[in-house]
Coordinates of C-alpha atoms in Angstrom, one line a residue:
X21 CA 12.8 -24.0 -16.6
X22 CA 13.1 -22.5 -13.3
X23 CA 12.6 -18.9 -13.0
X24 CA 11.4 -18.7 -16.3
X25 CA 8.2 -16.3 -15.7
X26 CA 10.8 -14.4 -13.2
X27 CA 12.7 -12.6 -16.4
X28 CA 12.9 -9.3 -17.5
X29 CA 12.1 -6.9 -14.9
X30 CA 9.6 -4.4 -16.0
X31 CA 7.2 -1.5 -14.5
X32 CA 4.9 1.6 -14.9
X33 CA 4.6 4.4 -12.8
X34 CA 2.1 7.1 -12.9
X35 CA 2.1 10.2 -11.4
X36 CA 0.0 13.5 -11.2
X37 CA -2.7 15.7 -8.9
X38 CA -5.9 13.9 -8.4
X39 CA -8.8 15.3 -11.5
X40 CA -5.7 16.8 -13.5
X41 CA -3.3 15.6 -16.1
X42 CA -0.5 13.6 -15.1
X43 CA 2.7 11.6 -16.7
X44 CA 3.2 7.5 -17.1
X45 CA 6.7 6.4 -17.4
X46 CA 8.4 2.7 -17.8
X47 CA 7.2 -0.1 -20.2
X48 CA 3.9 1.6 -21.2
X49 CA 4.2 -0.1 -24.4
X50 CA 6.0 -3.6 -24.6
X51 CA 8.6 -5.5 -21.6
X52 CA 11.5 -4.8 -23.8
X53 CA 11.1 -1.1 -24.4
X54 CA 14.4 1.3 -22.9
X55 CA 13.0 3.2 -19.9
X56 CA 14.4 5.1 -17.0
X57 CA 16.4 3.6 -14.2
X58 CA 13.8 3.3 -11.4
X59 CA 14.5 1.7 -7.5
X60 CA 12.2 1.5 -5.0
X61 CA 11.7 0.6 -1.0
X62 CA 8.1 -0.2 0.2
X63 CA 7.1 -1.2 3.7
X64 CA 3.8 -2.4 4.8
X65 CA 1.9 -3.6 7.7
X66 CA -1.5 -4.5 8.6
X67 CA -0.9 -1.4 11.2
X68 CA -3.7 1.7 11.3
X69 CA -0.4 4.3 10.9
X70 CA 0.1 4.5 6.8
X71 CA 2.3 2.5 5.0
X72 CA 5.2 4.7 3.6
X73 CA 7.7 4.1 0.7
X74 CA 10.6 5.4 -1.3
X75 CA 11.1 5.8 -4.7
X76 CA 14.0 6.8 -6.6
X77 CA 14.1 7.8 -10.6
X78 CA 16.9 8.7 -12.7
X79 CA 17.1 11.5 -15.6
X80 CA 13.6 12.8 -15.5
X81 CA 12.3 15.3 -17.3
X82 CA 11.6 18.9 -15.9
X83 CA 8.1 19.0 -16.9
X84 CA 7.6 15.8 -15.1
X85 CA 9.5 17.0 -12.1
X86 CA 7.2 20.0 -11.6
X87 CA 4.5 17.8 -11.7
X88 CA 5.7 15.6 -8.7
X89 CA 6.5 18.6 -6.8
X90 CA 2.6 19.3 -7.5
X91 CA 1.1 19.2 -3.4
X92 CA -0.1 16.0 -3.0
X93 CA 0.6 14.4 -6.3
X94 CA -0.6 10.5 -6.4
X95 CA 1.7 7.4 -7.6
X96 CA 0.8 4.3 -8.8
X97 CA 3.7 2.3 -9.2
X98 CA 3.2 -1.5 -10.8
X99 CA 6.4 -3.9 -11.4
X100 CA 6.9 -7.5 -12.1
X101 CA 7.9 -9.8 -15.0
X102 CA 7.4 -9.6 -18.8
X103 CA 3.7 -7.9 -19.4
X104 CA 2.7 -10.0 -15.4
X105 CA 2.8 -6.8 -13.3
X106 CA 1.4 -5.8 -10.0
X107 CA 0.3 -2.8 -8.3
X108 CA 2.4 -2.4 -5.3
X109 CA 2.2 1.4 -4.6
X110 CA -0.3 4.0 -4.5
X111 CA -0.1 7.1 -2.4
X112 CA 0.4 10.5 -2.1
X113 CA 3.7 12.3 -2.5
X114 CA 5.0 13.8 0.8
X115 CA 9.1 14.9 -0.7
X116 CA 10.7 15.3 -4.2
X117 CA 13.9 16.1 -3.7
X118 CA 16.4 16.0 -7.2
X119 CA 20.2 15.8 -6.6
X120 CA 23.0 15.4 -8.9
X121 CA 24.0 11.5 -8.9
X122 CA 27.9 11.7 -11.1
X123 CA 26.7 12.8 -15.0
X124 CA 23.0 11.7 -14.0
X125 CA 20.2 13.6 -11.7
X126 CA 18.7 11.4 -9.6
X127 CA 15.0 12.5 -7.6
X128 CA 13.9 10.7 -4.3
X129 CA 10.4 10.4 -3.3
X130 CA 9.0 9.5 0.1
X131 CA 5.0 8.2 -0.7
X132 CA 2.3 7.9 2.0
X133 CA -0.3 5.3 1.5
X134 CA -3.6 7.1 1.9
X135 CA -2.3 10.5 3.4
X136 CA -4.9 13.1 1.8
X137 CA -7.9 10.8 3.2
X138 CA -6.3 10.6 6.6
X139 CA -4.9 13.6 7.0
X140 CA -7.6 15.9 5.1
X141 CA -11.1 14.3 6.2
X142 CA -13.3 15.6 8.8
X143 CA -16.7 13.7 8.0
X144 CA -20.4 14.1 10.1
X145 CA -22.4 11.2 9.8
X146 CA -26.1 11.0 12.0
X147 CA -28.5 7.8 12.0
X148 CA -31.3 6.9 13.0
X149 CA -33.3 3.4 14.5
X150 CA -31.2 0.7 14.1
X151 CA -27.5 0.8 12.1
X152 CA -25.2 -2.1 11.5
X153 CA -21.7 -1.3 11.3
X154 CA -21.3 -2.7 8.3
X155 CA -23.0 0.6 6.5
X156 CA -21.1 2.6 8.9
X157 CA -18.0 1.3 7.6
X158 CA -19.4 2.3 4.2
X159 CA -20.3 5.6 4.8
X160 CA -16.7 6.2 6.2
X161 CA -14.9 5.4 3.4
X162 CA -17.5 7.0 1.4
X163 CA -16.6 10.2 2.7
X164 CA -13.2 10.1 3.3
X165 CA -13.1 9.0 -0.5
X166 CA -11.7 5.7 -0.6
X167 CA -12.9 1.8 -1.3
X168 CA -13.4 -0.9 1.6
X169 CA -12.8 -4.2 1.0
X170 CA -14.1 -6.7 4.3
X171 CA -12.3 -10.1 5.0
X172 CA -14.6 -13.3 4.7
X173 CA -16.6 -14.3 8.0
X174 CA -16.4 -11.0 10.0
X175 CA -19.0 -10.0 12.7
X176 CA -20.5 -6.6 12.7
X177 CA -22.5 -5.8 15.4
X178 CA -25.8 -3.4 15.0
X179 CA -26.5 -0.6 17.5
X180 CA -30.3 -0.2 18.2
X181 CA -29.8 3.6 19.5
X182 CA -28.7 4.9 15.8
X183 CA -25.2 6.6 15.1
X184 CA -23.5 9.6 15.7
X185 CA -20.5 10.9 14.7
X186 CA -18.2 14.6 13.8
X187 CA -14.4 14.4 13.7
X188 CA -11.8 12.9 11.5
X189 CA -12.6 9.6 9.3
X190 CA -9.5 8.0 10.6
X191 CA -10.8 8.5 14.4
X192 CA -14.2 7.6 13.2
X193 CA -12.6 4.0 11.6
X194 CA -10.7 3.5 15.0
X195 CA -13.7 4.0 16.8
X196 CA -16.0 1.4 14.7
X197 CA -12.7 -1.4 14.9
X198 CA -13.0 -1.1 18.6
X199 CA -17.0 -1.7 19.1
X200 CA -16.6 -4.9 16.3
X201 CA -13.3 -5.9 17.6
X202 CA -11.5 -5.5 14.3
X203 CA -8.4 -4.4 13.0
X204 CA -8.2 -1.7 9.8
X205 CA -5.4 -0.4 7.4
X206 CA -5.2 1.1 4.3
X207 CA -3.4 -0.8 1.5
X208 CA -2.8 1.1 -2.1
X209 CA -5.9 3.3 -1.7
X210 CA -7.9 1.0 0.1
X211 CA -9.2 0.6 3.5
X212 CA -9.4 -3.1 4.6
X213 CA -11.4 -4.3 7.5
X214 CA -10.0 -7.6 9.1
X215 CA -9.9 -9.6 12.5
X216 CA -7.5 -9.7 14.7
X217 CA -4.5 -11.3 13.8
X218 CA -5.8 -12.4 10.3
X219 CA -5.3 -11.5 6.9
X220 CA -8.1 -9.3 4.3
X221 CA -8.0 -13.0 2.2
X222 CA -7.5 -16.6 2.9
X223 CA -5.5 -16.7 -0.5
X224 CA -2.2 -18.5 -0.3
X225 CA 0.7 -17.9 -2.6
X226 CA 2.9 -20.9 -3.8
X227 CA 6.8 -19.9 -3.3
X228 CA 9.2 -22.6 -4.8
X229 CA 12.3 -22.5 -6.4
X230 CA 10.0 -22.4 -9.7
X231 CA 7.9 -19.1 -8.4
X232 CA 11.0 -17.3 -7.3
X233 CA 11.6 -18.4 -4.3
X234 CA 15.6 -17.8 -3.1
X235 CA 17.5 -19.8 -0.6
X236 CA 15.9 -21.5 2.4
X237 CA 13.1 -19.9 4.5
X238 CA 14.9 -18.7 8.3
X239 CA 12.3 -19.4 11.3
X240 CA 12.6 -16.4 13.1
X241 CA 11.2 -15.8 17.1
X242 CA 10.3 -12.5 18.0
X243 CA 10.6 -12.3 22.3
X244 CA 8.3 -9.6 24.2
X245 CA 9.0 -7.6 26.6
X246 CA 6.1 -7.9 29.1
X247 CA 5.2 -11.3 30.4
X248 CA 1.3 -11.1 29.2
X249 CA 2.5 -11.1 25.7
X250 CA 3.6 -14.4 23.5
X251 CA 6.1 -14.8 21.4
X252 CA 6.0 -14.2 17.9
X253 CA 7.0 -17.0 15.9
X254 CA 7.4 -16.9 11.8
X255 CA 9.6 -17.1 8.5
X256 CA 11.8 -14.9 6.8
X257 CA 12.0 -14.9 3.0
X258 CA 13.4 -13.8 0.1
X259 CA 11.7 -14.2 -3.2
X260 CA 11.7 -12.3 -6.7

């Protein structure tokens, strides 16, 4: 039957200050379990600025609230199907604002992928003889306290004089992308390392009408301004 896995909306959010005790709402324990109302907005790019979202939760509890108005509280926030959910937002809470929504309260959040690593980290990093960028890119994220994942077939180049570097990680990542001619991003706590143009993963994703898939793909054309740039050509979807 079509749309058969796509039933019964469910999710789990966490929330709390990095190495303390936080809260877990949503189906914690089975898909058809009464939780609160939750909505949510996320936008991401493969862009080196941080990916930002919104989230908005009805009725919580006071104790919970305090704990979101904690400076820099994390979220983890997974939806999907049935018990099939996926992690689509982790970040660091930048606004908790609570307002009165008719007999309910409802609380905003605005979350910012990766915010305490590139806003906080100021890193030094000196090597000798010759360094591949590859360990470089290592000993960033090291530092600024994150994971690195690198897309398949990427070229890192080695420099024979050593390394040297004192500043912010997120200068420091700029900095490497340029030598090895690569993009970077942070996606849910993680910094990927791609080329150009490409994605982290050559994965494909099957969307039908029996994966979710609603009303017809639109071909879309994005003009440019400047005459050195191409068009952009792609799809727009919609999809469960």
């Amino acid at each position: 039957m079509a749309y058969e896995k796509n039933w019964l909306r469910t999710y789990t959010l966490k929330a709390g200050k990095a190495g303390s005790k936080g809260f877990e709402i949503g189906n914690t324990k089975s898909a058809d379990q009464t939780v609160l109302h939750i909505s949510f907005s996320i936008e991401k790019s493969d862009a080196e600025s941080a990916n930002t979202a919104k989230v908005q939760i009805w009725n919580l509890s006071d104790k919970n609230l305090k704990i979101l108005e904690e400076k820099d509280c994390v979220v983890e926030l997974k939806a999907g199907y049935r018990n099939n959910r996926t992690l689509l937002l982790a970040g660091n809470v930048t606004s908790a604002i609570t307002t009165s929504d008719n007999a309910d309260r409802m609380t905003e959040l605005e979350v910012v992928d990766g915010r305490v690593a590139l806003r906080d980290t100021n890193i030094k990093i000196s090597l000798n003889g010759v360094v591949g960028s590859k360990t470089v890119y290592g000993m960033i994220a090291s530092k600024m306290g994150l994971s690195i994942k690198f897309a398949d077939g990427l070229v890192f180049k080695k420099m024979p004089n050593g390394y040297s570097f004192v500043g912010k990680g997120r200068t420091a990542l700029k900095k490497m992308a340029v030598c090895c001619g690569h993009n970077w991003s942070i996606q849910n706590g993680v910094i990927q390392v791609t080329e150009k143009g490409k994605p982290v993963s050559t994965q494909g994703y099957l969307l039908s009408h029996e994966t979710g898939l609603i009303s017809i793909p639109k071909r879309i054309t994005i003009s440019k301004s400047s005459k050195k740039k191409k068009e952009q050509t792609g799809y727009e979807v919609q999809y469960f």
